[in-house]
């Protein structure tokens, strides 16, 4: 729990400074969500590695988030965390505040004209299933991406020839100073697994548009995607999804394979035997093992093929 005299908060704006209820009540009175100091993040990410956040904030709702950020000391680093499915949290932890949008933001509402209004914490499977139930096609690809709407927007997540840029109309974004703005998709300058969302900006909701479709046919396509994933990806492993972006005209997994890296290990991290663009934690890895393995793969691929792979996985925090 944050202390009323935390240096993270503007003097005079500390939780509970306005009333004389007990400490815990003071905190919950001002921060309605959950605020935890020195919060281990490893258990919240797919790799199951990494250090602690100085502060982890799980807001109760949008107002709670904007109020809290508005009271943060200027310059405090802010980072959003989704399901941690494309993330290495370094072993030294993350400075400042990590914001995790949980259940209060895991919502999907169907609007007119095949538009879905999705909370930033909604999972891909929830968005795709809600679209199917409403007879909205074109969002099936989100079925197979194990992240949240906020992460999809940040990463321009995509699969099977479609990506977020194809379906996003606009999104609500909370900036690190607590200001809330609506950003049209066109302003995000989407490219392959990239958006121009500023660092520290948190996507709290997004409007996506599909096309009219038959729920049964949409369901069949979603099942096909789920089965294809199961067959080709190490879904039950501690992993971070595709490690490297596919280079122009090539496939990262093929280059990794050609460089002889299938099964390569550094400490407790290994290049997946099933899909060579996935790194896995075999149970004992540190984040440094994962990152060092990725760098070794990049080195070998460059040496063998002349191609310099670019990390797709975000690596954050202190080494
Ligand atoms: C088995 C597996 C399969 C995968 N397959 C695919 C695939 O087919 N296609 C694909 O594109 N990706 C794939 N991924 C990667 C991953 O699922 C996507 O990148 C996804 O978009 C990450 O979402 P997340 O919510 O988990 O974000 P995280 O991994 O938590 O974070 C990733 C980045 O997004 C930012 N972020 C998270 N939430 C927000 C928010 N609310 N607002 C602003 N920024 C935010 C984080 O700060 C970080 O920079 C796969 C991963 C796994 C483990």
mmCIF file of C-alpha atoms and ligand atoms in Angstrom:
data_model
loop_
_atom_site.group_PDB
_atom_site.id
_atom_site.type_symbol
_atom_site.label_atom_id
_atom_site.label_comp_id
_atom_site.label_asym_id
_atom_site.label_seq_id
_atom_site.Cartn_x
_atom_site.Cartn_y
_atom_site.Cartn_z
ATOM 1 C CA UNK A 1 0.000 0.000 0.000
ATOM 2 C CA UNK A 2 1.264 3.492 -0.742
ATOM 3 C CA UNK A 3 2.150 5.558 2.296
ATOM 4 C CA UNK A 4 0.650 9.018 2.703
ATOM 5 C CA UNK A 5 4.149 10.487 2.660
ATOM 6 C CA UNK A 6 5.264 8.572 -0.428
ATOM 7 C CA UNK A 7 7.673 10.640 -2.512
ATOM 8 C CA UNK A 8 5.658 9.504 -5.535
ATOM 9 C CA UNK A 9 2.871 11.863 -4.653
ATOM 10 C CA UNK A 10 2.762 15.638 -4.795
ATOM 11 C CA UNK A 11 3.132 17.107 -1.326
ATOM 12 C CA UNK A 12 -0.263 17.964 0.050
ATOM 13 C CA UNK A 13 -1.927 15.580 -2.345
ATOM 14 C CA UNK A 14 -1.025 12.387 -0.545
ATOM 15 C CA UNK A 15 -3.795 9.856 -0.016
ATOM 16 C CA UNK A 16 -5.697 10.598 3.134
ATOM 17 C CA UNK A 17 -4.068 13.939 3.748
ATOM 18 C CA UNK A 18 -7.480 15.565 3.739
ATOM 19 C CA UNK A 19 -9.062 13.483 6.478
ATOM 20 C CA UNK A 20 -8.180 11.725 9.687
ATOM 21 C CA UNK A 21 -9.397 8.176 9.114
ATOM 22 C CA UNK A 22 -6.917 5.337 9.803
ATOM 23 C CA UNK A 23 -4.027 4.766 7.382
ATOM 24 C CA UNK A 24 -5.560 1.929 5.379
ATOM 25 C CA UNK A 25 -8.882 3.745 5.106
ATOM 26 C CA UNK A 26 -7.049 6.868 4.022
ATOM 27 C CA UNK A 27 -5.352 4.978 1.222
ATOM 28 C CA UNK A 28 -8.442 3.184 -0.004
ATOM 29 C CA UNK A 29 -10.418 6.410 0.311
ATOM 30 C CA UNK A 30 -8.141 8.104 -2.195
ATOM 31 C CA UNK A 31 -7.018 5.184 -4.280
ATOM 32 C CA UNK A 32 -10.020 2.941 -4.795
ATOM 33 C CA UNK A 33 -8.078 0.308 -6.675
ATOM 34 C CA UNK A 34 -5.089 -1.596 -5.403
ATOM 35 C CA UNK A 35 -1.697 0.007 -4.961
ATOM 36 C CA UNK A 36 1.226 -2.214 -3.982
ATOM 37 C CA UNK A 37 4.807 -1.246 -3.255
ATOM 38 C CA UNK A 38 7.683 -3.422 -4.455
ATOM 39 C CA UNK A 39 5.283 -5.696 -6.327
ATOM 40 C CA UNK A 40 6.789 -8.818 -7.951
ATOM 41 C CA UNK A 41 5.892 -8.817 -11.642
ATOM 42 C CA UNK A 42 7.234 -12.253 -12.637
ATOM 43 C CA UNK A 43 3.997 -13.975 -11.739
ATOM 44 C CA UNK A 44 2.043 -11.527 -13.938
ATOM 45 C CA UNK A 45 3.919 -12.187 -17.179
ATOM 46 C CA UNK A 46 4.095 -15.225 -19.446
ATOM 47 C CA UNK A 47 7.829 -15.807 -19.007
ATOM 48 C CA UNK A 48 7.385 -15.932 -15.198
ATOM 49 C CA UNK A 49 10.672 -14.076 -14.704
ATOM 50 C CA UNK A 50 11.758 -10.606 -13.697
ATOM 51 C CA UNK A 51 11.914 -8.241 -10.759
ATOM 52 C CA UNK A 52 9.431 -6.072 -8.924
ATOM 53 C CA UNK A 53 7.696 -2.831 -9.831
ATOM 54 C CA UNK A 54 8.466 0.022 -7.449
ATOM 55 C CA UNK A 55 4.687 0.424 -7.439
ATOM 56 C CA UNK A 56 1.938 -1.605 -9.047
ATOM 57 C CA UNK A 57 -1.392 0.170 -9.456
ATOM 58 C CA UNK A 58 -4.565 -1.692 -10.397
ATOM 59 C CA UNK A 59 -7.166 1.058 -10.745
ATOM 60 C CA UNK A 60 -10.807 0.561 -9.833
ATOM 61 C CA UNK A 61 -11.953 2.522 -12.863
ATOM 62 C CA UNK A 62 -10.983 5.316 -15.242
ATOM 63 C CA UNK A 63 -11.469 8.120 -12.675
ATOM 64 C CA UNK A 64 -9.306 6.273 -10.171
ATOM 65 C CA UNK A 65 -6.554 6.020 -12.786
ATOM 66 C CA UNK A 66 -6.679 9.657 -13.926
ATOM 67 C CA UNK A 67 -6.871 10.945 -10.308
ATOM 68 C CA UNK A 68 -3.909 8.843 -9.283
ATOM 69 C CA UNK A 69 -1.717 9.779 -12.240
ATOM 70 C CA UNK A 70 -2.656 13.443 -11.839
ATOM 71 C CA UNK A 71 -1.200 13.336 -8.321
ATOM 72 C CA UNK A 72 2.046 11.606 -9.250
ATOM 73 C CA UNK A 73 5.226 13.549 -8.943
ATOM 74 C CA UNK A 74 6.257 14.906 -12.358
ATOM 75 C CA UNK A 75 8.673 12.651 -14.178
ATOM 76 C CA UNK A 76 7.678 9.436 -12.375
ATOM 77 C CA UNK A 77 7.977 6.667 -14.988
ATOM 78 C CA UNK A 78 4.649 5.032 -15.849
ATOM 79 C CA UNK A 79 4.256 1.778 -17.758
ATOM 80 C CA UNK A 80 1.187 -0.223 -18.722
ATOM 81 C CA UNK A 81 1.110 -3.977 -18.249
ATOM 82 C CA UNK A 82 -1.383 -6.219 -20.008
ATOM 83 C CA UNK A 83 -1.096 -10.004 -19.763
ATOM 84 C CA UNK A 84 2.672 -9.802 -20.177
ATOM 85 C CA UNK A 85 2.553 -11.976 -23.282
ATOM 86 C CA UNK A 86 5.157 -9.960 -25.184
ATOM 87 C CA UNK A 87 7.325 -8.761 -22.383
ATOM 88 C CA UNK A 88 10.615 -9.423 -20.627
ATOM 89 C CA UNK A 89 10.652 -7.705 -17.235
ATOM 90 C CA UNK A 90 14.336 -7.369 -16.411
ATOM 91 C CA UNK A 91 15.584 -8.866 -13.150
ATOM 92 C CA UNK A 92 16.206 -5.488 -11.490
ATOM 93 C CA UNK A 93 12.520 -4.598 -11.704
ATOM 94 C CA UNK A 94 10.680 -1.609 -13.122
ATOM 95 C CA UNK A 95 11.108 1.935 -11.808
ATOM 96 C CA UNK A 96 8.102 4.095 -11.025
ATOM 97 C CA UNK A 97 4.538 2.900 -11.475
ATOM 98 C CA UNK A 98 3.301 -0.081 -13.444
ATOM 99 C CA UNK A 99 -0.410 0.165 -14.222
ATOM 100 C CA UNK A 100 -2.320 -3.052 -14.731
ATOM 101 C CA UNK A 101 -5.848 -2.769 -16.062
ATOM 102 C CA UNK A 102 -7.677 -5.711 -14.586
ATOM 103 C CA UNK A 103 -11.281 -6.797 -14.497
ATOM 104 C CA UNK A 104 -12.811 -3.288 -14.364
ATOM 105 C CA UNK A 105 -11.396 -2.727 -17.847
ATOM 106 C CA UNK A 106 -12.112 -6.219 -19.224
ATOM 107 C CA UNK A 107 -15.355 -5.240 -20.905
ATOM 108 C CA UNK A 108 -16.727 -5.446 -24.437
ATOM 109 C CA UNK A 109 -19.893 -3.654 -25.519
ATOM 110 C CA UNK A 110 -21.561 -3.987 -28.890
ATOM 111 C CA UNK A 111 -22.521 -0.724 -30.609
ATOM 112 C CA UNK A 112 -24.268 0.050 -33.899
ATOM 113 C CA UNK A 113 -22.700 -0.593 -37.294
ATOM 114 C CA UNK A 114 -20.556 -3.558 -36.225
ATOM 115 C CA UNK A 115 -18.585 -1.473 -33.734
ATOM 116 C CA UNK A 116 -17.271 -2.960 -30.493
ATOM 117 C CA UNK A 117 -16.238 -0.778 -27.601
ATOM 118 C CA UNK A 118 -13.567 -2.737 -25.760
ATOM 119 C CA UNK A 119 -11.961 -2.027 -22.402
ATOM 120 C CA UNK A 120 -8.175 -1.809 -22.472
ATOM 121 C CA UNK A 121 -7.960 -4.898 -20.258
ATOM 122 C CA UNK A 122 -10.231 -7.107 -22.396
ATOM 123 C CA UNK A 123 -8.538 -10.222 -23.762
ATOM 124 C CA UNK A 124 -8.388 -11.130 -27.438
ATOM 125 C CA UNK A 125 -10.574 -14.161 -26.869
ATOM 126 C CA UNK A 126 -13.242 -12.033 -25.153
ATOM 127 C CA UNK A 127 -13.272 -9.515 -28.023
ATOM 128 C CA UNK A 128 -13.439 -12.225 -30.703
ATOM 129 C CA UNK A 129 -16.133 -14.197 -28.854
ATOM 130 C CA UNK A 130 -18.249 -11.105 -28.231
ATOM 131 C CA UNK A 131 -17.978 -10.191 -31.902
ATOM 132 C CA UNK A 132 -18.998 -13.718 -32.921
ATOM 133 C CA UNK A 133 -22.029 -13.679 -30.608
ATOM 134 C CA UNK A 134 -23.118 -10.337 -32.102
ATOM 135 C CA UNK A 135 -22.655 -11.602 -35.683
ATOM 136 C CA UNK A 136 -19.623 -9.399 -36.306
ATOM 137 C CA UNK A 137 -16.829 -10.855 -38.418
ATOM 138 C CA UNK A 138 -13.304 -9.655 -39.130
ATOM 139 C CA UNK A 139 -12.021 -9.887 -35.555
ATOM 140 C CA UNK A 140 -11.455 -13.643 -35.475
ATOM 141 C CA UNK A 141 -7.690 -13.129 -35.623
ATOM 142 C CA UNK A 142 -7.728 -11.762 -32.065
ATOM 143 C CA UNK A 143 -8.830 -15.207 -30.869
ATOM 144 C CA UNK A 144 -5.278 -16.479 -31.092
ATOM 145 C CA UNK A 145 -3.363 -13.567 -29.572
ATOM 146 C CA UNK A 146 -3.088 -13.998 -25.810
ATOM 147 C CA UNK A 147 -2.947 -10.321 -24.825
ATOM 148 C CA UNK A 148 -5.219 -7.412 -23.957
ATOM 149 C CA UNK A 149 -6.725 -4.675 -26.089
ATOM 150 C CA UNK A 150 -4.205 -2.163 -24.706
ATOM 151 C CA UNK A 151 -1.307 -4.426 -25.669
ATOM 152 C CA UNK A 152 -2.821 -5.042 -29.118
ATOM 153 C CA UNK A 153 -2.998 -1.320 -29.822
ATOM 154 C CA UNK A 154 0.528 -0.671 -28.545
ATOM 155 C CA UNK A 155 1.976 -3.584 -30.549
ATOM 156 C CA UNK A 156 -0.372 -3.436 -33.559
ATOM 157 C CA UNK A 157 -0.992 -7.095 -32.824
ATOM 158 C CA UNK A 158 -1.896 -9.261 -35.763
ATOM 159 C CA UNK A 159 -2.164 -12.739 -37.197
ATOM 160 C CA UNK A 160 -3.374 -14.512 -40.322
ATOM 161 C CA UNK A 161 -3.029 -11.456 -42.527
ATOM 162 C CA UNK A 162 -4.923 -9.031 -40.292
ATOM 163 C CA UNK A 163 -3.776 -6.602 -37.635
ATOM 164 C CA UNK A 164 -5.215 -4.052 -35.237
ATOM 165 C CA UNK A 165 -4.614 -1.247 -37.736
ATOM 166 C CA UNK A 166 -7.279 -2.892 -39.965
ATOM 167 C CA UNK A 167 -10.038 -2.756 -37.350
ATOM 168 C CA UNK A 168 -9.283 0.084 -34.923
ATOM 169 C CA UNK A 169 -11.377 3.253 -35.180
ATOM 170 C CA UNK A 170 -9.967 5.120 -32.195
ATOM 171 C CA UNK A 171 -8.922 4.634 -28.596
ATOM 172 C CA UNK A 172 -9.094 6.389 -25.254
ATOM 173 C CA UNK A 173 -5.657 7.023 -23.847
ATOM 174 C CA UNK A 174 -4.598 8.256 -20.407
ATOM 175 C CA UNK A 175 -1.293 10.102 -20.486
ATOM 176 C CA UNK A 176 1.263 9.868 -17.661
ATOM 177 C CA UNK A 177 0.027 13.193 -16.215
ATOM 178 C CA UNK A 178 -3.520 11.812 -15.967
ATOM 179 C CA UNK A 179 -4.931 13.662 -19.004
ATOM 180 C CA UNK A 180 -7.443 11.614 -20.994
ATOM 181 C CA UNK A 181 -7.493 11.946 -24.787
ATOM 182 C CA UNK A 182 -9.207 10.237 -27.711
ATOM 183 C CA UNK A 183 -6.725 9.169 -30.364
ATOM 184 C CA UNK A 184 -7.968 8.309 -33.872
ATOM 185 C CA UNK A 185 -6.339 5.201 -35.348
ATOM 186 C CA UNK A 186 -4.802 7.328 -38.095
ATOM 187 C CA UNK A 187 -2.711 9.212 -35.539
ATOM 188 C CA UNK A 188 -1.002 6.055 -34.316
ATOM 189 C CA UNK A 189 1.098 5.617 -37.482
ATOM 190 C CA UNK A 190 0.776 1.844 -37.298
ATOM 191 C CA UNK A 191 3.373 -0.332 -38.938
ATOM 192 C CA UNK A 192 4.363 -3.966 -38.455
ATOM 193 C CA UNK A 193 4.078 -4.677 -34.683
ATOM 194 C CA UNK A 194 4.498 -0.996 -33.938
ATOM 195 C CA UNK A 195 2.432 2.052 -33.059
ATOM 196 C CA UNK A 196 3.391 5.610 -32.270
ATOM 197 C CA UNK A 197 1.701 5.501 -28.860
ATOM 198 C CA UNK A 198 3.906 7.615 -26.572
ATOM 199 C CA UNK A 199 5.806 5.898 -23.754
ATOM 200 C CA UNK A 200 3.789 5.806 -20.558
ATOM 201 C CA UNK A 201 0.450 6.285 -22.351
ATOM 202 C CA UNK A 202 -2.226 3.833 -21.238
ATOM 203 C CA UNK A 203 -4.953 2.656 -23.603
ATOM 204 C CA UNK A 204 -8.062 2.327 -21.453
ATOM 205 C CA UNK A 205 -10.530 1.502 -24.230
ATOM 206 C CA UNK A 206 -10.663 1.056 -27.975
ATOM 207 C CA UNK A 207 -13.386 1.053 -30.617
ATOM 208 C CA UNK A 208 -12.977 -1.602 -33.269
ATOM 209 C CA UNK A 209 -15.125 -2.185 -36.326
ATOM 210 C CA UNK A 210 -15.881 -5.481 -38.014
ATOM 211 C CA UNK A 211 -18.301 -6.528 -40.737
ATOM 212 C CA UNK A 212 -21.628 -8.377 -40.602
ATOM 213 C CA UNK A 213 -21.072 -12.132 -40.414
ATOM 214 C CA UNK A 214 -22.688 -15.446 -39.590
ATOM 215 C CA UNK A 215 -21.933 -16.429 -35.959
ATOM 216 C CA UNK A 216 -21.569 -20.100 -36.886
ATOM 217 C CA UNK A 217 -19.044 -19.383 -39.644
ATOM 218 C CA UNK A 218 -17.144 -16.968 -37.385
ATOM 219 C CA UNK A 219 -17.037 -19.667 -34.712
ATOM 220 C CA UNK A 220 -15.629 -22.183 -37.176
ATOM 221 C CA UNK A 221 -12.871 -19.764 -38.151
ATOM 222 C CA UNK A 222 -12.039 -19.101 -34.497
ATOM 223 C CA UNK A 223 -11.814 -22.832 -33.834
ATOM 224 C CA UNK A 224 -9.543 -23.237 -36.851
ATOM 225 C CA UNK A 225 -7.253 -20.519 -35.509
ATOM 226 C CA UNK A 226 -7.172 -22.094 -32.035
ATOM 227 C CA UNK A 227 -6.295 -25.505 -33.469
ATOM 228 C CA UNK A 228 -3.570 -24.093 -35.742
ATOM 229 C CA UNK A 229 -1.987 -22.326 -32.763
ATOM 230 C CA UNK A 230 -2.073 -25.442 -30.648
ATOM 231 C CA UNK A 231 -0.272 -27.364 -33.339
ATOM 232 C CA UNK A 232 2.494 -24.868 -34.077
ATOM 233 C CA UNK A 233 3.183 -22.889 -30.896
ATOM 234 C CA UNK A 234 4.408 -23.841 -27.402
ATOM 235 C CA UNK A 235 1.223 -22.480 -25.811
ATOM 236 C CA UNK A 236 1.670 -24.227 -22.509
ATOM 237 C CA UNK A 237 5.238 -22.987 -22.012
ATOM 238 C CA UNK A 238 6.545 -19.940 -20.225
ATOM 239 C CA UNK A 239 7.196 -17.825 -23.291
ATOM 240 C CA UNK A 240 6.785 -14.352 -24.755
ATOM 241 C CA UNK A 241 5.371 -15.118 -28.198
ATOM 242 C CA UNK A 242 7.340 -14.198 -31.313
ATOM 243 C CA UNK A 243 10.738 -13.020 -30.171
ATOM 244 C CA UNK A 244 11.819 -11.241 -33.352
ATOM 245 C CA UNK A 245 9.939 -9.372 -36.040
ATOM 246 C CA UNK A 246 9.858 -11.074 -39.413
ATOM 247 C CA UNK A 247 12.374 -9.244 -41.624
ATOM 248 C CA UNK A 248 11.131 -7.892 -44.972
ATOM 249 C CA UNK A 249 10.487 -10.836 -47.274
ATOM 250 C CA UNK A 250 11.532 -13.463 -44.708
ATOM 251 C CA UNK A 251 10.467 -15.444 -41.671
ATOM 252 C CA UNK A 252 12.362 -14.987 -38.417
ATOM 253 C CA UNK A 253 11.826 -18.637 -37.399
ATOM 254 C CA UNK A 254 13.443 -19.889 -40.630
ATOM 255 C CA UNK A 255 16.524 -17.716 -40.121
ATOM 256 C CA UNK A 256 16.858 -18.858 -36.496
ATOM 257 C CA UNK A 257 16.578 -22.463 -37.660
ATOM 258 C CA UNK A 258 19.116 -21.969 -40.466
ATOM 259 C CA UNK A 259 21.544 -20.504 -37.942
ATOM 260 C CA UNK A 260 21.336 -23.790 -36.009
ATOM 261 C CA UNK A 261 19.658 -22.281 -32.959
ATOM 262 C CA UNK A 262 16.762 -24.738 -32.520
ATOM 263 C CA UNK A 263 16.956 -25.933 -28.901
ATOM 264 C CA UNK A 264 19.891 -23.578 -28.085
ATOM 265 C CA UNK A 265 20.127 -22.801 -24.370
ATOM 266 C CA UNK A 266 21.507 -20.066 -22.139
ATOM 267 C CA UNK A 267 20.983 -20.842 -18.452
ATOM 268 C CA UNK A 268 17.356 -21.793 -18.030
ATOM 269 C CA UNK A 269 16.228 -20.245 -21.328
ATOM 270 C CA UNK A 270 15.856 -22.227 -24.530
ATOM 271 C CA UNK A 271 14.927 -21.659 -28.166
ATOM 272 C CA UNK A 272 11.712 -23.657 -28.548
ATOM 273 C CA UNK A 273 12.036 -26.921 -30.453
ATOM 274 C CA UNK A 274 8.434 -26.505 -31.605
ATOM 275 C CA UNK A 275 8.664 -22.936 -32.951
ATOM 276 C CA UNK A 276 12.120 -21.433 -33.315
ATOM 277 C CA UNK A 277 10.946 -17.823 -33.025
ATOM 278 C CA UNK A 278 9.763 -18.569 -29.466
ATOM 279 C CA UNK A 279 12.089 -18.523 -26.461
ATOM 280 C CA UNK A 280 10.970 -20.476 -23.424
ATOM 281 C CA UNK A 281 11.776 -20.514 -19.745
ATOM 282 C CA UNK A 282 12.307 -24.174 -18.950
ATOM 283 C CA UNK A 283 11.667 -23.403 -15.295
ATOM 284 C CA UNK A 284 14.854 -21.874 -13.948
ATOM 285 C CA UNK A 285 15.508 -18.961 -16.303
ATOM 286 C CA UNK A 286 16.189 -15.421 -15.239
ATOM 287 C CA UNK A 287 15.223 -12.566 -17.506
ATOM 288 C CA UNK A 288 18.954 -12.084 -18.162
ATOM 289 C CA UNK A 289 19.111 -15.684 -19.487
ATOM 290 C CA UNK A 290 16.232 -14.941 -21.865
ATOM 291 C CA UNK A 291 17.695 -11.680 -23.079
ATOM 292 C CA UNK A 292 21.201 -13.138 -23.453
ATOM 293 C CA UNK A 293 19.802 -16.079 -25.394
ATOM 294 C CA UNK A 294 17.954 -13.694 -27.701
ATOM 295 C CA UNK A 295 21.139 -11.692 -28.275
ATOM 296 C CA UNK A 296 23.104 -14.880 -28.989
ATOM 297 C CA UNK A 297 20.481 -15.933 -31.536
ATOM 298 C CA UNK A 298 20.664 -12.511 -33.192
ATOM 299 C CA UNK A 299 24.451 -12.795 -33.354
ATOM 300 C CA UNK A 300 24.360 -16.273 -34.913
ATOM 301 C CA UNK A 301 21.645 -15.331 -37.394
ATOM 302 C CA UNK A 302 23.582 -12.248 -38.497
ATOM 303 C CA UNK A 303 26.755 -14.315 -38.869
ATOM 304 C CA UNK A 304 25.028 -17.097 -40.840
ATOM 305 C CA UNK A 305 22.541 -15.194 -42.965
ATOM 306 C CA UNK A 306 23.623 -11.551 -42.891
ATOM 307 C CA UNK A 307 20.212 -10.534 -41.489
ATOM 308 C CA UNK A 308 20.033 -8.538 -38.253
ATOM 309 C CA UNK A 309 16.874 -9.554 -36.440
ATOM 310 C CA UNK A 310 14.909 -6.909 -34.565
ATOM 311 C CA UNK A 311 13.363 -7.734 -31.192
ATOM 312 C CA UNK A 312 9.552 -7.859 -31.218
ATOM 313 C CA UNK A 313 9.372 -8.646 -27.498
ATOM 314 C CA UNK A 314 9.556 -5.516 -25.353
ATOM 315 C CA UNK A 315 12.307 -5.634 -22.741
ATOM 316 C CA UNK A 316 11.760 -3.246 -19.875
ATOM 317 C CA UNK A 317 13.228 -2.288 -16.512
ATOM 318 C CA UNK A 318 16.594 -2.401 -14.800
ATOM 319 C CA UNK A 319 19.096 -5.140 -15.747
HETATM 320 C C1 LIG B 1 1.775 -17.977 -27.217
HETATM 321 C C2 LIG B 1 1.806 -16.574 -27.754
HETATM 322 C C3 LIG B 1 1.355 -16.315 -29.036
HETATM 323 C C4 LIG B 1 1.375 -15.004 -29.555
HETATM 324 N N1 LIG B 1 0.926 -14.784 -30.823
HETATM 325 C C5 LIG B 1 0.902 -13.514 -31.310
HETATM 326 C C6 LIG B 1 0.390 -13.242 -32.618
HETATM 327 O O1 LIG B 1 -0.044 -14.116 -33.347
HETATM 328 N N2 LIG B 1 0.387 -11.963 -33.047
HETATM 329 C C7 LIG B 1 0.845 -10.943 -32.282
HETATM 330 O O2 LIG B 1 0.789 -9.782 -32.726
HETATM 331 N N3 LIG B 1 1.341 -11.164 -31.040
HETATM 332 C C8 LIG B 1 1.373 -12.420 -30.544
HETATM 333 N N4 LIG B 1 1.865 -12.652 -29.279
HETATM 334 C C9 LIG B 1 2.418 -11.526 -28.505
HETATM 335 C C10 LIG B 1 1.429 -10.787 -27.618
HETATM 336 O O3 LIG B 1 0.308 -11.589 -27.302
HETATM 337 C C11 LIG B 1 0.975 -9.485 -28.267
HETATM 338 O O4 LIG B 1 2.071 -8.622 -28.515
HETATM 339 C C12 LIG B 1 -0.027 -8.713 -27.409
HETATM 340 O O5 LIG B 1 -0.429 -7.575 -28.140
HETATM 341 C C13 LIG B 1 0.543 -8.274 -26.074
HETATM 342 O O6 LIG B 1 -0.544 -7.898 -25.257
HETATM 343 P P1 LIG B 1 -0.416 -7.791 -23.682
HETATM 344 O O7 LIG B 1 -1.668 -7.159 -23.227
HETATM 345 O O8 LIG B 1 -0.064 -9.114 -23.079
HETATM 346 O O9 LIG B 1 0.787 -6.768 -23.529
HETATM 347 P P2 LIG B 1 2.082 -6.916 -22.624
HETATM 348 O O10 LIG B 1 2.883 -8.065 -23.086
HETATM 349 O O11 LIG B 1 1.700 -6.831 -21.205
HETATM 350 O O12 LIG B 1 2.850 -5.571 -23.030
HETATM 351 C C14 LIG B 1 3.387 -5.418 -24.332
HETATM 352 C C15 LIG B 1 3.561 -3.918 -24.590
HETATM 353 O O13 LIG B 1 2.272 -3.318 -24.627
HETATM 354 C C16 LIG B 1 2.188 -2.288 -23.654
HETATM 355 N N5 LIG B 1 0.838 -2.293 -23.109
HETATM 356 C C17 LIG B 1 0.161 -3.295 -22.497
HETATM 357 N N6 LIG B 1 -1.059 -2.888 -22.124
HETATM 358 C C18 LIG B 1 -1.153 -1.600 -22.510
HETATM 359 C C19 LIG B 1 -2.166 -0.596 -22.383
HETATM 360 N N7 LIG B 1 -3.346 -0.833 -21.768
HETATM 361 N N8 LIG B 1 -1.919 0.622 -22.897
HETATM 362 C C20 LIG B 1 -0.751 0.912 -23.491
HETATM 363 N N9 LIG B 1 0.254 0.024 -23.641
HETATM 364 C C21 LIG B 1 0.047 -1.220 -23.150
HETATM 365 C C22 LIG B 1 3.235 -2.631 -22.604
HETATM 366 O O14 LIG B 1 3.646 -1.472 -21.887
HETATM 367 C C23 LIG B 1 4.330 -3.200 -23.485
HETATM 368 O O15 LIG B 1 5.060 -2.159 -24.090
HETATM 369 C C24 LIG B 1 1.855 -13.950 -28.751
HETATM 370 C C25 LIG B 1 2.303 -14.204 -27.454
HETATM 371 C C26 LIG B 1 2.282 -15.518 -26.952
HETATM 372 C C27 LIG B 1 2.776 -15.759 -25.555
#
